[in-house]
Amino acid sequence: MRIAVTGSSGLIGTALVRSLHEDGHQVVRLVRRPPHAQDEVEWDPKRERVDTKGLMGCESVVHLAGAGVGDRRWTDAYKKEIRDSRVLGTAALAEAIASLDTPPRVLVSGSAVGFYGDTGERAVDESAPPGHGFLPDLCQDWEEAATAAQEAGVRTVFARTGLVVSAEGGAWGKLFPLFKLGLGGRMGSGRQYWSFISLRDHVAALRHILDTPELTGPVNLTAPTPVTNREITAAMGRVLRRPTLFTVPAPALRIALGGMSGDVLGSVRAIPRRLLDSGFTFVHPHVDEAIKAALP
């Protein structure tokens, strides 16, 4: 297939493009600069511009682009950047897709389990309503921005992603160096659930969505066994064979992380019901396996 991918230089995008190339698919990468290679197409998500010629002939589009949620402290300015990069970019891409004479069959658009807000110990699947706060509001607007593609008859899937377990980047990538030095520990009470997924399972789930016509709407991309921060801390210690004696108090996290601290201290116990019901099999369903798979 000919598949367009945004965010192709990010953690997930890089792994996805590699996987698609290995299986002989042609990948078109949307980049925010003048193209330097034949497989690149220019787009400007903030100005809502897309070179639609590059999308012609694409059977699928995977939209992963967006400013990193955990890259900086959540100032008001950075929260606006997070929002604009997702909402404006998704709207531009959806409208570009809808304008094509022959649009792609499927759009897989990134989203997050932050949609559900703080769920405490309550397990939630894709049928759960949105929560309250910055991330739930963002995720709702992010998903609604794809309306143009849906109205054009394109099968649209919202990949609500959890924490991707990888030493190469993302939020988990910042944990590995600390735990390897023996400086890791629980955050806050440690009772908050973290919905995780290994990088390999995430890429496989994206490809499963592309190949499964009955999947549409929200799909949780998380392992079937979400665990608490306390359990993750213990698993990191076991796998890396390091002590986990430190604790980061909630007040310190609030000072260090600003608005993002609510998501570190909050609890999301998301279950991938639709993936499981569609026949997807996880290679790393448990956190110890996911951590081991992330090691070099």
mmCIF file of C-alpha atoms in Angstrom:
data_model
loop_
_atom_site.group_PDB
_atom_site.id
_atom_site.type_symbol
_atom_site.label_atom_id
_atom_site.label_comp_id
_atom_site.label_asym_id
_atom_site.label_seq_id
_atom_site.Cartn_x
_atom_site.Cartn_y
_atom_site.Cartn_z
ATOM 1 C CA MET A 1 0.000 0.000 0.000
ATOM 2 C CA ARG A 2 0.854 3.665 -0.275
ATOM 3 C CA ILE A 3 0.530 5.093 3.238
ATOM 4 C CA ALA A 4 0.968 8.698 4.394
ATOM 5 C CA VAL A 5 2.371 9.307 7.882
ATOM 6 C CA THR A 6 2.668 12.501 9.909
ATOM 7 C CA GLY A 7 5.019 12.599 12.879
ATOM 8 C CA SER A 8 7.274 10.119 11.088
ATOM 9 C CA SER A 9 10.397 11.336 12.921
ATOM 10 C CA GLY A 10 8.924 10.792 16.376
ATOM 11 C CA LEU A 11 9.243 7.727 18.591
ATOM 12 C CA ILE A 12 6.168 5.920 17.293
ATOM 13 C CA GLY A 13 6.362 7.283 13.761
ATOM 14 C CA THR A 14 9.946 6.126 13.266
ATOM 15 C CA ALA A 15 9.080 2.608 14.417
ATOM 16 C CA LEU A 16 5.920 2.511 12.282
ATOM 17 C CA VAL A 17 7.681 3.680 9.102
ATOM 18 C CA ARG A 18 10.408 1.083 9.652
ATOM 19 C CA SER A 19 7.804 -1.655 10.064
ATOM 20 C CA LEU A 20 5.900 -0.602 6.941
ATOM 21 C CA HIS A 21 9.077 -0.433 4.838
ATOM 22 C CA GLU A 22 10.118 -3.892 6.028
ATOM 23 C CA ASP A 23 6.881 -5.267 4.596
ATOM 24 C CA GLY A 24 7.292 -3.507 1.269
ATOM 25 C CA HIS A 25 4.785 -0.662 1.695
ATOM 26 C CA GLN A 26 5.419 2.758 0.189
ATOM 27 C CA VAL A 27 5.434 5.485 2.843
ATOM 28 C CA VAL A 28 4.807 9.172 2.192
ATOM 29 C CA ARG A 29 6.145 11.292 5.066
ATOM 30 C CA LEU A 30 4.547 14.671 5.757
ATOM 31 C CA VAL A 31 7.244 17.120 6.908
ATOM 32 C CA ARG A 32 7.123 20.729 8.130
ATOM 33 C CA ARG A 33 9.849 22.014 5.794
ATOM 34 C CA PRO A 34 10.628 21.938 2.068
ATOM 35 C CA PRO A 35 10.887 18.271 0.968
ATOM 36 C CA HIS A 36 14.401 16.849 0.677
ATOM 37 C CA ALA A 37 13.478 13.415 -0.618
ATOM 38 C CA GLN A 38 10.988 11.864 -3.025
ATOM 39 C CA ASP A 39 8.986 10.312 -0.197
ATOM 40 C CA GLU A 40 8.405 13.652 1.557
ATOM 41 C CA VAL A 41 5.413 15.980 1.278
ATOM 42 C CA GLU A 42 5.325 19.444 2.838
ATOM 43 C CA TRP A 43 2.623 20.523 5.238
ATOM 44 C CA ASP A 44 2.194 23.329 7.763
ATOM 45 C CA PRO A 45 -0.179 22.187 10.516
ATOM 46 C CA LYS A 46 -0.293 25.561 12.323
ATOM 47 C CA ARG A 47 -1.255 27.391 9.130
ATOM 48 C CA GLU A 48 -3.508 24.483 8.132
ATOM 49 C CA ARG A 49 -1.822 23.913 4.777
ATOM 50 C CA VAL A 50 -1.194 20.531 3.143
ATOM 51 C CA ASP A 51 0.273 19.703 -0.267
ATOM 52 C CA THR A 52 -2.604 17.496 -1.378
ATOM 53 C CA LYS A 53 -0.735 16.275 -4.470
ATOM 54 C CA GLY A 54 1.435 14.164 -2.212
ATOM 55 C CA LEU A 55 -1.620 12.459 -0.714
ATOM 56 C CA MET A 56 -2.982 11.327 -4.057
ATOM 57 C CA GLY A 57 -2.983 7.561 -4.359
ATOM 58 C CA CYS A 58 -2.594 6.975 -0.631
ATOM 59 C CA GLU A 59 -4.861 4.207 0.625
ATOM 60 C CA SER A 60 -4.249 5.017 4.292
ATOM 61 C CA VAL A 61 -3.135 7.962 6.434
ATOM 62 C CA VAL A 62 -1.669 7.670 9.935
ATOM 63 C CA HIS A 63 -1.607 10.987 11.783
ATOM 64 C CA LEU A 64 0.822 11.012 14.735
ATOM 65 C CA ALA A 65 2.130 14.596 14.731
ATOM 66 C CA GLY A 66 1.878 16.902 17.736
ATOM 67 C CA ALA A 67 4.006 18.775 20.254
ATOM 68 C CA GLY A 68 5.301 16.450 22.976
ATOM 69 C CA VAL A 69 3.051 16.487 26.034
ATOM 70 C CA GLY A 70 5.954 15.653 28.358
ATOM 71 C CA ASP A 71 8.646 17.686 26.621
ATOM 72 C CA ARG A 72 8.323 20.868 28.697
ATOM 73 C CA ARG A 73 6.674 22.327 31.758
ATOM 74 C CA TRP A 74 3.045 23.187 31.071
ATOM 75 C CA THR A 75 3.056 26.957 30.874
ATOM 76 C CA ASP A 76 0.033 28.629 29.306
ATOM 77 C CA ALA A 77 2.075 29.206 26.152
ATOM 78 C CA TYR A 78 3.113 25.567 25.888
ATOM 79 C CA LYS A 79 -0.420 24.331 26.552
ATOM 80 C CA LYS A 80 -1.510 26.443 23.574
ATOM 81 C CA GLU A 81 1.259 24.903 21.471
ATOM 82 C CA ILE A 82 0.173 21.395 22.494
ATOM 83 C CA ARG A 83 -3.416 22.185 21.579
ATOM 84 C CA ASP A 84 -2.756 24.021 18.312
ATOM 85 C CA SER A 85 -0.337 21.390 17.032
ATOM 86 C CA ARG A 86 -3.021 18.736 17.423
ATOM 87 C CA VAL A 87 -6.306 20.437 16.683
ATOM 88 C CA LEU A 88 -5.175 22.653 13.808
ATOM 89 C CA GLY A 89 -3.009 19.905 12.300
ATOM 90 C CA THR A 90 -5.798 17.329 12.420
ATOM 91 C CA ALA A 91 -8.316 19.740 10.907
ATOM 92 C CA ALA A 92 -5.923 20.615 8.073
ATOM 93 C CA LEU A 93 -5.186 16.987 7.303
ATOM 94 C CA ALA A 94 -8.850 15.942 7.476
ATOM 95 C CA GLU A 95 -9.896 18.731 5.133
ATOM 96 C CA ALA A 96 -7.080 17.900 2.704
ATOM 97 C CA ILE A 97 -8.175 14.256 2.683
ATOM 98 C CA ALA A 98 -11.814 15.229 2.125
ATOM 99 C CA SER A 99 -10.846 17.413 -0.844
ATOM 100 C CA LEU A 100 -9.329 14.530 -2.818
ATOM 101 C CA ASP A 101 -11.266 13.039 -5.711
ATOM 102 C CA THR A 102 -10.352 9.608 -4.360
ATOM 103 C CA PRO A 103 -9.741 9.919 -0.635
ATOM 104 C CA PRO A 104 -7.896 7.233 1.339
ATOM 105 C CA ARG A 105 -9.917 4.385 2.782
ATOM 106 C CA VAL A 106 -8.812 4.999 6.368
ATOM 107 C CA LEU A 107 -7.463 7.757 8.594
ATOM 108 C CA VAL A 108 -5.884 6.672 11.887
ATOM 109 C CA SER A 109 -5.645 9.840 13.943
ATOM 110 C CA GLY A 110 -3.727 10.065 17.192
ATOM 111 C CA SER A 111 -5.475 10.694 20.483
ATOM 112 C CA ALA A 112 -4.785 9.730 24.103
ATOM 113 C CA VAL A 113 -6.292 7.934 27.084
ATOM 114 C CA GLY A 114 -6.180 11.367 28.693
ATOM 115 C CA PHE A 115 -9.648 11.591 27.101
ATOM 116 C CA TYR A 116 -11.063 9.827 30.174
ATOM 117 C CA GLY A 117 -9.529 12.108 32.798
ATOM 118 C CA ASP A 118 -8.799 10.722 36.262
ATOM 119 C CA THR A 119 -10.691 7.420 36.567
ATOM 120 C CA GLY A 120 -9.263 6.351 39.929
ATOM 121 C CA GLU A 121 -9.504 2.568 40.304
ATOM 122 C CA ARG A 122 -12.390 2.347 37.833
ATOM 123 C CA ALA A 123 -11.522 0.528 34.606
ATOM 124 C CA VAL A 124 -12.743 2.262 31.442
ATOM 125 C CA ASP A 125 -13.043 1.144 27.834
ATOM 126 C CA GLU A 126 -13.902 3.103 24.692
ATOM 127 C CA SER A 127 -17.549 3.475 25.724
ATOM 128 C CA ALA A 128 -16.650 5.660 28.720
ATOM 129 C CA PRO A 129 -17.491 9.395 28.624
ATOM 130 C CA PRO A 130 -14.807 12.092 28.610
ATOM 131 C CA GLY A 131 -13.355 13.412 31.833
ATOM 132 C CA HIS A 132 -12.751 16.997 32.889
ATOM 133 C CA GLY A 133 -9.654 19.143 32.560
ATOM 134 C CA PHE A 134 -7.090 20.220 30.000
ATOM 135 C CA LEU A 135 -6.299 16.807 28.500
ATOM 136 C CA PRO A 136 -9.896 15.522 28.265
ATOM 137 C CA ASP A 137 -10.967 18.798 26.638
ATOM 138 C CA LEU A 138 -7.982 18.664 24.294
ATOM 139 C CA CYS A 139 -8.684 15.061 23.274
ATOM 140 C CA GLN A 140 -12.329 15.846 22.521
ATOM 141 C CA ASP A 141 -11.405 18.799 20.305
ATOM 142 C CA TRP A 142 -8.553 16.787 18.751
ATOM 143 C CA GLU A 143 -10.909 14.000 17.710
ATOM 144 C CA GLU A 144 -13.652 16.376 16.562
ATOM 145 C CA ALA A 145 -11.114 18.091 14.287
ATOM 146 C CA ALA A 146 -11.205 15.021 12.013
ATOM 147 C CA THR A 147 -14.894 15.581 11.178
ATOM 148 C CA ALA A 148 -14.237 16.550 7.559
ATOM 149 C CA ALA A 149 -12.681 13.162 6.807
ATOM 150 C CA GLN A 150 -15.553 11.330 8.500
ATOM 151 C CA GLU A 151 -18.111 13.308 6.538
ATOM 152 C CA ALA A 152 -16.251 12.418 3.326
ATOM 153 C CA GLY A 153 -16.848 8.731 4.095
ATOM 154 C CA VAL A 154 -13.305 7.933 5.249
ATOM 155 C CA ARG A 155 -13.132 5.259 7.956
ATOM 156 C CA THR A 156 -11.683 7.257 10.838
ATOM 157 C CA VAL A 157 -10.096 5.702 13.933
ATOM 158 C CA PHE A 158 -8.907 7.590 16.997
ATOM 159 C CA ALA A 159 -5.897 5.825 18.501
ATOM 160 C CA ARG A 160 -6.189 6.676 22.194
ATOM 161 C CA THR A 161 -2.650 5.951 23.293
ATOM 162 C CA GLY A 162 -1.344 5.251 26.770
ATOM 163 C CA LEU A 163 2.244 5.542 28.002
ATOM 164 C CA VAL A 164 4.560 3.900 25.471
ATOM 165 C CA VAL A 165 7.275 1.841 27.156
ATOM 166 C CA SER A 166 10.517 2.716 25.397
ATOM 167 C CA ALA A 167 14.025 3.719 26.393
ATOM 168 C CA GLU A 168 14.339 5.698 23.154
ATOM 169 C CA GLY A 169 11.979 8.552 23.941
ATOM 170 C CA GLY A 170 8.653 9.645 25.304
ATOM 171 C CA ALA A 171 7.802 9.920 28.988
ATOM 172 C CA TRP A 172 9.117 6.425 29.771
ATOM 173 C CA GLY A 173 12.403 7.241 28.085
ATOM 174 C CA LYS A 174 13.027 9.782 30.865
ATOM 175 C CA LEU A 175 12.429 7.159 33.549
ATOM 176 C CA PHE A 176 15.028 4.634 32.384
ATOM 177 C CA PRO A 177 18.156 6.738 33.156
ATOM 178 C CA LEU A 178 16.877 7.532 36.665
ATOM 179 C CA PHE A 179 16.097 3.917 37.481
ATOM 180 C CA LYS A 180 19.395 2.694 36.033
ATOM 181 C CA LEU A 181 21.171 5.035 38.448
ATOM 182 C CA GLY A 182 19.126 3.699 41.360
ATOM 183 C CA LEU A 183 17.287 7.016 41.671
ATOM 184 C CA GLY A 184 13.880 5.769 40.614
ATOM 185 C CA GLY A 185 10.873 5.570 42.880
ATOM 186 C CA ARG A 186 7.141 5.969 43.110
ATOM 187 C CA MET A 187 5.479 9.283 42.338
ATOM 188 C CA GLY A 188 3.052 10.673 44.846
ATOM 189 C CA SER A 189 0.975 7.962 46.520
ATOM 190 C CA GLY A 190 1.884 5.409 43.836
ATOM 191 C CA ARG A 191 -1.736 4.229 43.761
ATOM 192 C CA GLN A 192 -2.529 5.930 40.458
ATOM 193 C CA TYR A 193 -2.962 3.624 37.459
ATOM 194 C CA TRP A 194 -0.733 4.051 34.416
ATOM 195 C CA SER A 195 -2.068 2.566 31.186
ATOM 196 C CA PHE A 196 1.016 1.415 29.282
ATOM 197 C CA ILE A 197 1.843 -0.300 25.992
ATOM 198 C CA SER A 198 5.120 -1.557 24.563
ATOM 199 C CA LEU A 199 6.421 0.171 21.442
ATOM 200 C CA ARG A 200 6.230 -3.091 19.499
ATOM 201 C CA ASP A 201 2.604 -3.650 20.481
ATOM 202 C CA HIS A 202 1.743 -0.041 19.658
ATOM 203 C CA VAL A 203 3.084 -0.327 16.112
ATOM 204 C CA ALA A 204 1.406 -3.713 15.673
ATOM 205 C CA ALA A 205 -1.886 -2.251 16.920
ATOM 206 C CA LEU A 206 -1.689 0.617 14.422
ATOM 207 C CA ARG A 207 -1.136 -1.847 11.608
ATOM 208 C CA HIS A 208 -3.970 -4.042 12.899
ATOM 209 C CA ILE A 209 -6.280 -1.015 12.763
ATOM 210 C CA LEU A 210 -5.246 -0.294 9.170
ATOM 211 C CA ASP A 211 -6.069 -3.871 8.196
ATOM 212 C CA THR A 212 -9.330 -4.252 10.152
ATOM 213 C CA PRO A 213 -12.246 -2.547 8.341
ATOM 214 C CA GLU A 214 -14.722 -3.007 11.178
ATOM 215 C CA LEU A 215 -12.671 -0.801 13.513
ATOM 216 C CA THR A 216 -13.851 2.789 13.526
ATOM 217 C CA GLY A 217 -14.064 5.542 16.128
ATOM 218 C CA PRO A 218 -12.057 5.376 19.376
ATOM 219 C CA VAL A 219 -9.667 2.480 20.029
ATOM 220 C CA ASN A 220 -7.560 2.302 23.200
ATOM 221 C CA LEU A 221 -3.920 1.504 22.440
ATOM 222 C CA THR A 222 -2.955 0.211 25.868
ATOM 223 C CA ALA A 223 -1.938 -3.168 27.259
ATOM 224 C CA PRO A 224 -4.790 -5.194 28.787
ATOM 225 C CA THR A 225 -3.226 -5.107 32.260
ATOM 226 C CA PRO A 226 -2.839 -1.489 33.471
ATOM 227 C CA VAL A 227 -0.917 -1.276 36.744
ATOM 228 C CA THR A 228 -0.292 1.310 39.431
ATOM 229 C CA ASN A 229 2.724 3.575 39.598
ATOM 230 C CA ARG A 230 3.827 1.642 42.688
ATOM 231 C CA GLU A 231 3.721 -1.630 40.694
ATOM 232 C CA ILE A 232 5.571 -0.043 37.777
ATOM 233 C CA THR A 233 8.247 1.217 40.151
ATOM 234 C CA ALA A 234 8.708 -2.313 41.523
ATOM 235 C CA ALA A 235 8.820 -3.780 37.995
ATOM 236 C CA MET A 236 11.470 -1.276 36.871
ATOM 237 C CA GLY A 237 13.550 -2.229 39.908
ATOM 238 C CA ARG A 238 13.178 -5.959 39.197
ATOM 239 C CA VAL A 239 14.038 -5.728 35.516
ATOM 240 C CA LEU A 240 16.925 -3.273 35.929
ATOM 241 C CA ARG A 241 18.089 -4.837 39.210
ATOM 242 C CA ARG A 242 18.250 -1.512 40.974
ATOM 243 C CA PRO A 243 16.844 -0.250 44.286
ATOM 244 C CA THR A 244 13.692 1.870 44.153
ATOM 245 C CA LEU A 245 13.870 3.612 47.502
ATOM 246 C CA PHE A 246 13.108 7.154 46.428
ATOM 247 C CA THR A 247 9.697 8.802 46.497
ATOM 248 C CA VAL A 248 8.785 12.012 44.705
ATOM 249 C CA PRO A 249 6.183 13.761 46.884
ATOM 250 C CA ALA A 250 3.095 15.142 45.170
ATOM 251 C CA PRO A 251 3.864 18.787 46.117
ATOM 252 C CA ALA A 252 7.325 18.527 44.545
ATOM 253 C CA LEU A 253 5.820 17.146 41.332
ATOM 254 C CA ARG A 254 3.333 20.009 41.188
ATOM 255 C CA ILE A 255 6.163 22.538 41.505
ATOM 256 C CA ALA A 256 8.386 20.798 38.952
ATOM 257 C CA LEU A 257 5.791 19.884 36.337
ATOM 258 C CA GLY A 258 3.123 22.525 36.673
ATOM 259 C CA GLY A 259 -0.151 21.528 35.023
ATOM 260 C CA MET A 260 1.255 18.229 33.800
ATOM 261 C CA SER A 261 1.556 17.010 37.393
ATOM 262 C CA GLY A 262 -2.164 16.279 37.387
ATOM 263 C CA ASP A 263 -1.636 13.626 34.736
ATOM 264 C CA VAL A 264 1.379 12.111 36.507
ATOM 265 C CA LEU A 265 -0.533 11.946 39.779
ATOM 266 C CA GLY A 266 -3.882 11.147 38.155
ATOM 267 C CA SER A 267 -5.111 7.632 37.456
ATOM 268 C CA VAL A 268 -6.245 6.219 34.097
ATOM 269 C CA ARG A 269 -7.134 2.531 34.098
ATOM 270 C CA ALA A 270 -7.893 2.080 30.404
ATOM 271 C CA ILE A 271 -8.753 -1.304 28.866
ATOM 272 C CA PRO A 272 -8.260 -2.003 25.112
ATOM 273 C CA ARG A 273 -11.683 -3.591 24.687
ATOM 274 C CA ARG A 274 -12.060 -2.918 20.975
ATOM 275 C CA LEU A 275 -8.588 -4.193 20.102
ATOM 276 C CA LEU A 276 -9.195 -7.395 22.047
ATOM 277 C CA ASP A 277 -12.661 -7.903 20.566
ATOM 278 C CA SER A 278 -11.252 -7.479 17.045
ATOM 279 C CA GLY A 279 -8.764 -10.313 17.582
ATOM 280 C CA PHE A 280 -5.576 -8.380 18.326
ATOM 281 C CA THR A 281 -2.989 -10.317 20.338
ATOM 282 C CA PHE A 282 -0.507 -8.488 22.562
ATOM 283 C CA VAL A 283 3.111 -9.653 22.560
ATOM 284 C CA HIS A 284 3.813 -7.802 25.818
ATOM 285 C CA PRO A 285 0.588 -7.752 27.852
ATOM 286 C CA HIS A 286 2.382 -7.352 31.208
ATOM 287 C CA VAL A 287 4.581 -4.490 32.351
ATOM 288 C CA ASP A 288 7.692 -6.590 33.118
ATOM 289 C CA GLU A 289 7.640 -7.912 29.545
ATOM 290 C CA ALA A 290 7.187 -4.428 28.116
ATOM 291 C CA ILE A 291 10.117 -3.069 30.146
ATOM 292 C CA LYS A 292 12.390 -5.956 29.131
ATOM 293 C CA ALA A 293 11.463 -5.412 25.474
ATOM 294 C CA ALA A 294 12.502 -1.758 25.756
ATOM 295 C CA LEU A 295 16.047 -2.537 26.881
ATOM 296 C CA PRO A 296 18.845 -2.309 24.260
#
